mmCIF file of C-alpha atoms in Angstrom:
data_model
loop_
_atom_site.group_PDB
_atom_site.id
_atom_site.type_symbol
_atom_site.label_atom_id
_atom_site.label_comp_id
_atom_site.label_asym_id
_atom_site.label_seq_id
_atom_site.Cartn_x
_atom_site.Cartn_y
_atom_site.Cartn_z
ATOM 1 C CA UNK A 93 -32.506 -1.616 21.060
ATOM 2 C CA UNK A 94 -32.952 -4.497 18.513
ATOM 3 C CA UNK A 95 -29.809 -5.244 16.953
ATOM 4 C CA UNK A 96 -29.371 -7.268 13.669
ATOM 5 C CA UNK A 97 -26.302 -9.400 15.780
ATOM 6 C CA UNK A 98 -28.659 -10.618 18.136
ATOM 7 C CA UNK A 99 -31.477 -11.405 16.170
ATOM 8 C CA UNK A 100 -31.615 -15.016 14.346
ATOM 9 C CA UNK A 101 -29.381 -15.881 11.343
ATOM 10 C CA UNK A 102 -31.092 -15.717 7.964
ATOM 11 C CA UNK A 103 -31.427 -18.231 5.866
ATOM 12 C CA UNK A 104 -30.985 -16.440 2.905
ATOM 13 C CA UNK A 105 -29.699 -12.786 3.748
ATOM 14 C CA UNK A 106 -30.504 -11.240 0.283
ATOM 15 C CA UNK A 107 -34.601 -11.485 0.583
ATOM 16 C CA UNK A 108 -34.214 -9.978 3.679
ATOM 17 C CA UNK A 109 -35.466 -10.295 7.239
ATOM 18 C CA UNK A 110 -38.593 -9.246 6.374
ATOM 19 C CA UNK A 111 -39.601 -12.293 3.631
ATOM 20 C CA UNK A 112 -37.889 -14.354 6.685
ATOM 21 C CA UNK A 113 -40.719 -12.931 8.777
ATOM 22 C CA UNK A 114 -42.931 -13.159 6.254
ATOM 23 C CA UNK A 115 -42.104 -17.141 5.665
ATOM 24 C CA UNK A 116 -42.312 -17.579 9.356
ATOM 25 C CA UNK A 117 -45.582 -16.489 9.538
ATOM 26 C CA UNK A 118 -47.142 -18.713 7.085
ATOM 27 C CA UNK A 119 -45.947 -21.844 9.436
ATOM 28 C CA UNK A 120 -48.021 -20.607 11.638
ATOM 29 C CA UNK A 121 -51.597 -20.517 9.248
ATOM 30 C CA UNK A 122 -53.299 -23.511 10.262
ATOM 31 C CA UNK A 123 -55.862 -23.594 6.949
ATOM 32 C CA UNK A 124 -53.729 -24.714 4.090
ATOM 33 C CA UNK A 125 -55.773 -22.430 1.219
ATOM 34 C CA UNK A 126 -54.825 -19.405 3.304
ATOM 35 C CA UNK A 127 -51.359 -21.077 3.797
ATOM 36 C CA UNK A 128 -51.025 -21.243 -0.149
ATOM 37 C CA UNK A 129 -52.023 -17.828 -0.777
ATOM 38 C CA UNK A 130 -49.790 -16.703 1.837
ATOM 39 C CA UNK A 131 -47.028 -18.699 0.111
ATOM 40 C CA UNK A 132 -47.807 -16.829 -3.736
ATOM 41 C CA UNK A 133 -47.934 -13.515 -1.876
ATOM 42 C CA UNK A 134 -44.135 -14.494 -1.047
ATOM 43 C CA UNK A 135 -43.306 -15.766 -4.074
ATOM 44 C CA UNK A 136 -44.299 -12.322 -5.839
ATOM 45 C CA UNK A 137 -42.645 -10.598 -3.457
ATOM 46 C CA UNK A 138 -39.600 -12.240 -3.801
ATOM 47 C CA UNK A 139 -39.460 -12.293 -7.489
ATOM 48 C CA UNK A 140 -39.595 -8.134 -7.069
ATOM 49 C CA UNK A 141 -36.524 -7.847 -5.016
ATOM 50 C CA UNK A 142 -34.595 -9.324 -7.828
ATOM 51 C CA UNK A 143 -36.674 -7.892 -10.858
ATOM 52 C CA UNK A 144 -33.753 -8.088 -13.476
ATOM 53 C CA UNK A 145 -34.237 -11.724 -13.473
ATOM 54 C CA UNK A 146 -37.789 -11.916 -14.090
ATOM 55 C CA UNK A 147 -38.874 -14.250 -17.232
ATOM 56 C CA UNK A 148 -35.130 -15.407 -16.904
ATOM 57 C CA UNK A 149 -35.155 -19.329 -17.279
ATOM 58 C CA UNK A 150 -36.489 -21.393 -14.166
ATOM 59 C CA UNK A 151 -36.415 -18.343 -11.986
ATOM 60 C CA UNK A 152 -39.764 -19.051 -10.538
ATOM 61 C CA UNK A 153 -38.370 -22.754 -9.591
ATOM 62 C CA UNK A 154 -35.757 -21.109 -7.687
ATOM 63 C CA UNK A 155 -38.187 -18.638 -6.375
ATOM 64 C CA UNK A 156 -40.179 -21.635 -4.802
ATOM 65 C CA UNK A 157 -36.627 -23.382 -3.714
ATOM 66 C CA UNK A 158 -35.534 -20.820 -1.968
ATOM 67 C CA UNK A 159 -38.782 -20.475 -0.403
ATOM 68 C CA UNK A 160 -39.018 -23.837 0.773
ATOM 69 C CA UNK A 161 -35.347 -23.550 2.234
ATOM 70 C CA UNK A 162 -36.032 -20.534 4.105
ATOM 71 C CA UNK A 163 -38.881 -22.286 5.753
ATOM 72 C CA UNK A 164 -36.770 -25.051 6.322
ATOM 73 C CA UNK A 165 -38.362 -27.228 4.277
ATOM 74 C CA UNK A 166 -41.389 -27.342 6.494
ATOM 75 C CA UNK A 167 -43.926 -25.508 4.786
ATOM 76 C CA UNK A 168 -46.366 -27.376 3.540
ATOM 77 C CA UNK A 169 -47.651 -25.731 0.021
ATOM 78 C CA UNK A 170 -48.480 -26.832 -3.356
ATOM 79 C CA UNK A 171 -45.172 -25.947 -5.256
ATOM 80 C CA UNK A 172 -45.868 -26.117 -9.168
ATOM 81 C CA UNK A 173 -42.749 -27.341 -9.557
ATOM 82 C CA UNK A 174 -40.827 -30.484 -7.525
ATOM 83 C CA UNK A 175 -38.735 -29.077 -4.266
ATOM 84 C CA UNK A 176 -34.756 -29.138 -5.056
ATOM 85 C CA UNK A 177 -33.309 -29.803 -1.532
ATOM 86 C CA UNK A 178 -30.779 -27.237 -1.719
ATOM 87 C CA UNK A 179 -27.669 -28.697 0.401
ATOM 88 C CA UNK A 180 -24.833 -26.207 -1.141
ATOM 89 C CA UNK A 181 -25.606 -23.728 1.695
ATOM 90 C CA UNK A 182 -25.456 -26.235 4.410
ATOM 91 C CA UNK A 183 -21.930 -26.921 3.113
ATOM 92 C CA UNK A 184 -18.961 -25.231 4.587
ATOM 93 C CA UNK A 185 -16.899 -22.954 2.086
ATOM 94 C CA UNK A 186 -13.260 -24.226 1.698
ATOM 95 C CA UNK A 187 -10.520 -22.085 3.497
ATOM 96 C CA UNK A 188 -9.186 -19.684 0.667
ATOM 97 C CA UNK A 189 -4.864 -19.227 1.956
ATOM 98 C CA UNK A 190 -3.293 -15.578 1.393
ATOM 99 C CA UNK A 191 -1.187 -15.723 -1.985
ATOM 100 C CA UNK A 192 1.965 -16.617 -0.455
ATOM 101 C CA UNK A 193 4.087 -15.051 -2.806
ATOM 102 C CA UNK A 194 7.469 -14.167 -0.911
ATOM 103 C CA UNK A 195 7.622 -9.938 -1.073
ATOM 104 C CA UNK A 196 11.357 -8.081 0.249
ATOM 105 C CA UNK A 197 9.254 -5.082 0.654
ATOM 106 C CA UNK A 198 5.222 -5.035 1.444
ATOM 107 C CA UNK A 199 5.328 -1.390 0.601
ATOM 108 C CA UNK A 200 6.465 -2.157 -2.937
ATOM 109 C CA UNK A 201 4.045 -5.310 -3.345
ATOM 110 C CA UNK A 202 4.931 -8.528 -5.765
ATOM 111 C CA UNK A 203 4.102 -6.830 -9.012
ATOM 112 C CA UNK A 204 6.384 -3.963 -8.535
ATOM 113 C CA UNK A 205 8.669 -6.367 -7.319
ATOM 114 C CA UNK A 206 8.512 -8.584 -9.974
ATOM 115 C CA UNK A 207 9.001 -5.378 -12.605
ATOM 116 C CA UNK A 208 12.082 -5.091 -10.866
ATOM 117 C CA UNK A 209 13.445 -8.697 -11.221
ATOM 118 C CA UNK A 210 12.201 -8.446 -15.148
ATOM 119 C CA UNK A 211 14.754 -5.667 -15.401
ATOM 120 C CA UNK A 212 17.970 -8.195 -15.231
ATOM 121 C CA UNK A 213 16.799 -10.113 -18.011
ATOM 122 C CA UNK A 214 16.591 -7.123 -20.531
ATOM 123 C CA UNK A 215 19.292 -6.516 -22.402
ATOM 124 C CA UNK A 216 21.879 -3.751 -20.860
ATOM 125 C CA UNK A 217 20.701 -0.941 -23.842
ATOM 126 C CA UNK A 218 17.979 2.427 -24.017
ATOM 127 C CA UNK A 219 15.060 -0.044 -23.486
ATOM 128 C CA UNK A 220 16.321 -1.246 -19.958
ATOM 129 C CA UNK A 221 17.383 2.502 -19.170
ATOM 130 C CA UNK A 222 13.404 3.726 -20.372
ATOM 131 C CA UNK A 223 12.196 0.393 -18.026
ATOM 132 C CA UNK A 224 14.555 1.196 -15.168
ATOM 133 C CA UNK A 225 13.077 4.591 -15.452
ATOM 134 C CA UNK A 226 9.464 3.493 -15.266
ATOM 135 C CA UNK A 227 10.139 1.104 -12.568
ATOM 136 C CA UNK A 228 12.364 3.630 -9.880
ATOM 137 C CA UNK A 229 9.366 6.134 -10.646
ATOM 138 C CA UNK A 230 6.606 3.511 -9.536
ATOM 139 C CA UNK A 231 9.341 2.672 -6.740
ATOM 140 C CA UNK A 232 9.066 6.361 -5.508
ATOM 141 C CA UNK A 233 5.419 6.420 -5.247
ATOM 142 C CA UNK A 234 5.135 3.420 -3.149
ATOM 143 C CA UNK A 235 7.809 4.265 -0.830
ATOM 144 C CA UNK A 236 6.310 8.114 -0.610
ATOM 145 C CA UNK A 237 2.894 6.580 -0.050
ATOM 146 C CA UNK A 238 4.657 4.141 2.533
ATOM 147 C CA UNK A 239 7.114 6.511 4.634
ATOM 148 C CA UNK A 240 7.752 9.890 2.946
ATOM 149 C CA UNK A 241 10.549 10.233 5.258
ATOM 150 C CA UNK A 242 12.860 7.550 3.722
ATOM 151 C CA UNK A 243 12.165 8.476 0.131
ATOM 152 C CA UNK A 244 15.613 9.781 -1.231
ATOM 153 C CA UNK A 245 17.676 8.764 -4.631
ATOM 154 C CA UNK A 246 19.723 6.667 -2.199
ATOM 155 C CA UNK A 247 17.074 4.388 -0.596
ATOM 156 C CA UNK A 248 16.145 3.896 -4.717
ATOM 157 C CA UNK A 249 19.310 2.621 -5.403
ATOM 158 C CA UNK A 250 19.888 0.625 -2.574
ATOM 159 C CA UNK A 251 16.428 -1.171 -3.200
ATOM 160 C CA UNK A 252 17.021 -1.761 -6.779
ATOM 161 C CA UNK A 253 20.039 -2.860 -6.364
ATOM 162 C CA UNK A 254 19.094 -5.433 -3.704
ATOM 163 C CA UNK A 255 16.147 -6.142 -5.533
ATOM 164 C CA UNK A 256 17.968 -7.684 -8.564
ATOM 165 C CA UNK A 257 20.905 -8.696 -6.259
ATOM 166 C CA UNK A 258 23.158 -6.186 -7.540
ATOM 167 C CA UNK A 259 22.655 -6.930 -11.557
ATOM 168 C CA UNK A 260 20.851 -3.877 -12.441
ATOM 169 C CA UNK A 261 22.467 -0.734 -10.684
ATOM 170 C CA UNK A 262 20.434 3.145 -10.846
ATOM 171 C CA UNK A 263 22.580 4.847 -13.291
ATOM 172 C CA UNK A 264 19.847 7.612 -13.829
ATOM 173 C CA UNK A 265 21.218 11.438 -14.383
ATOM 174 C CA UNK A 266 20.948 13.234 -10.784
ATOM 175 C CA UNK A 267 18.233 15.749 -12.033
ATOM 176 C CA UNK A 268 15.791 12.718 -13.616
ATOM 177 C CA UNK A 269 15.911 11.241 -9.762
ATOM 178 C CA UNK A 270 15.175 14.276 -7.998
ATOM 179 C CA UNK A 271 12.337 14.261 -10.491
ATOM 180 C CA UNK A 272 11.311 11.307 -9.650
ATOM 181 C CA UNK A 273 11.470 11.919 -6.223
ATOM 182 C CA UNK A 274 10.000 15.290 -6.126
ATOM 183 C CA UNK A 275 6.751 14.105 -8.591
ATOM 184 C CA UNK A 276 6.511 11.325 -6.195
ATOM 185 C CA UNK A 277 5.868 13.599 -2.878
ATOM 186 C CA UNK A 278 3.700 15.803 -4.822
ATOM 187 C CA UNK A 279 1.158 12.838 -5.282
ATOM 188 C CA UNK A 280 1.852 11.804 -8.522
ATOM 189 C CA UNK A 281 1.541 15.750 -9.870
ATOM 190 C CA UNK A 282 4.602 17.096 -11.639
ATOM 191 C CA UNK A 283 6.939 18.537 -8.974
ATOM 192 C CA UNK A 284 6.705 21.717 -11.336
ATOM 193 C CA UNK A 285 3.340 21.632 -11.280
ATOM 194 C CA UNK A 286 1.379 24.970 -10.308
ATOM 195 C CA UNK A 287 -2.245 25.751 -9.569
ATOM 196 C CA UNK A 288 -3.682 27.826 -12.287
ATOM 197 C CA UNK A 289 -4.990 30.973 -10.800
ATOM 198 C CA UNK A 290 -8.853 32.317 -12.160
#
């Protein structure tokens, strides 16, 4: 079988291998007039690949630039525009490092850990209690997804205490905690959820 991985690399993959083959064929045409007609046909096929851009400013110019690039600037035809030599594609793209945020527990993720840290700056009271309930529910869901076997109210309390350096202690009622654990185990549905019978 003929696999794409064994074929030559495409200069502009968005146009596909057939356009590349057409351009390669155009390079073999000796007669200039016939080569020009072939190039214009290829341009119309390339335009059909991106119909949403048809009519936009400089679209046709871009197609001629792309045709020249695909041919390695070897296709001797008359372009209605001066050809821009596109060197951007030859330049190596810079390496982007993964964000270097320190995460204590990867199963919680950095956004949830930031939410946990935010609890420490809140004044004690009803607002902090409500925020703690929301955060603990999300912790339970993340923990259930990662490893359901370790999901317990004691584990949630220990993690919350550790991540807030002891500044926030889990003082939720056992019923609220048990409900958060049961909801997380049920995949986000309330533990009391029952399927309706038809």
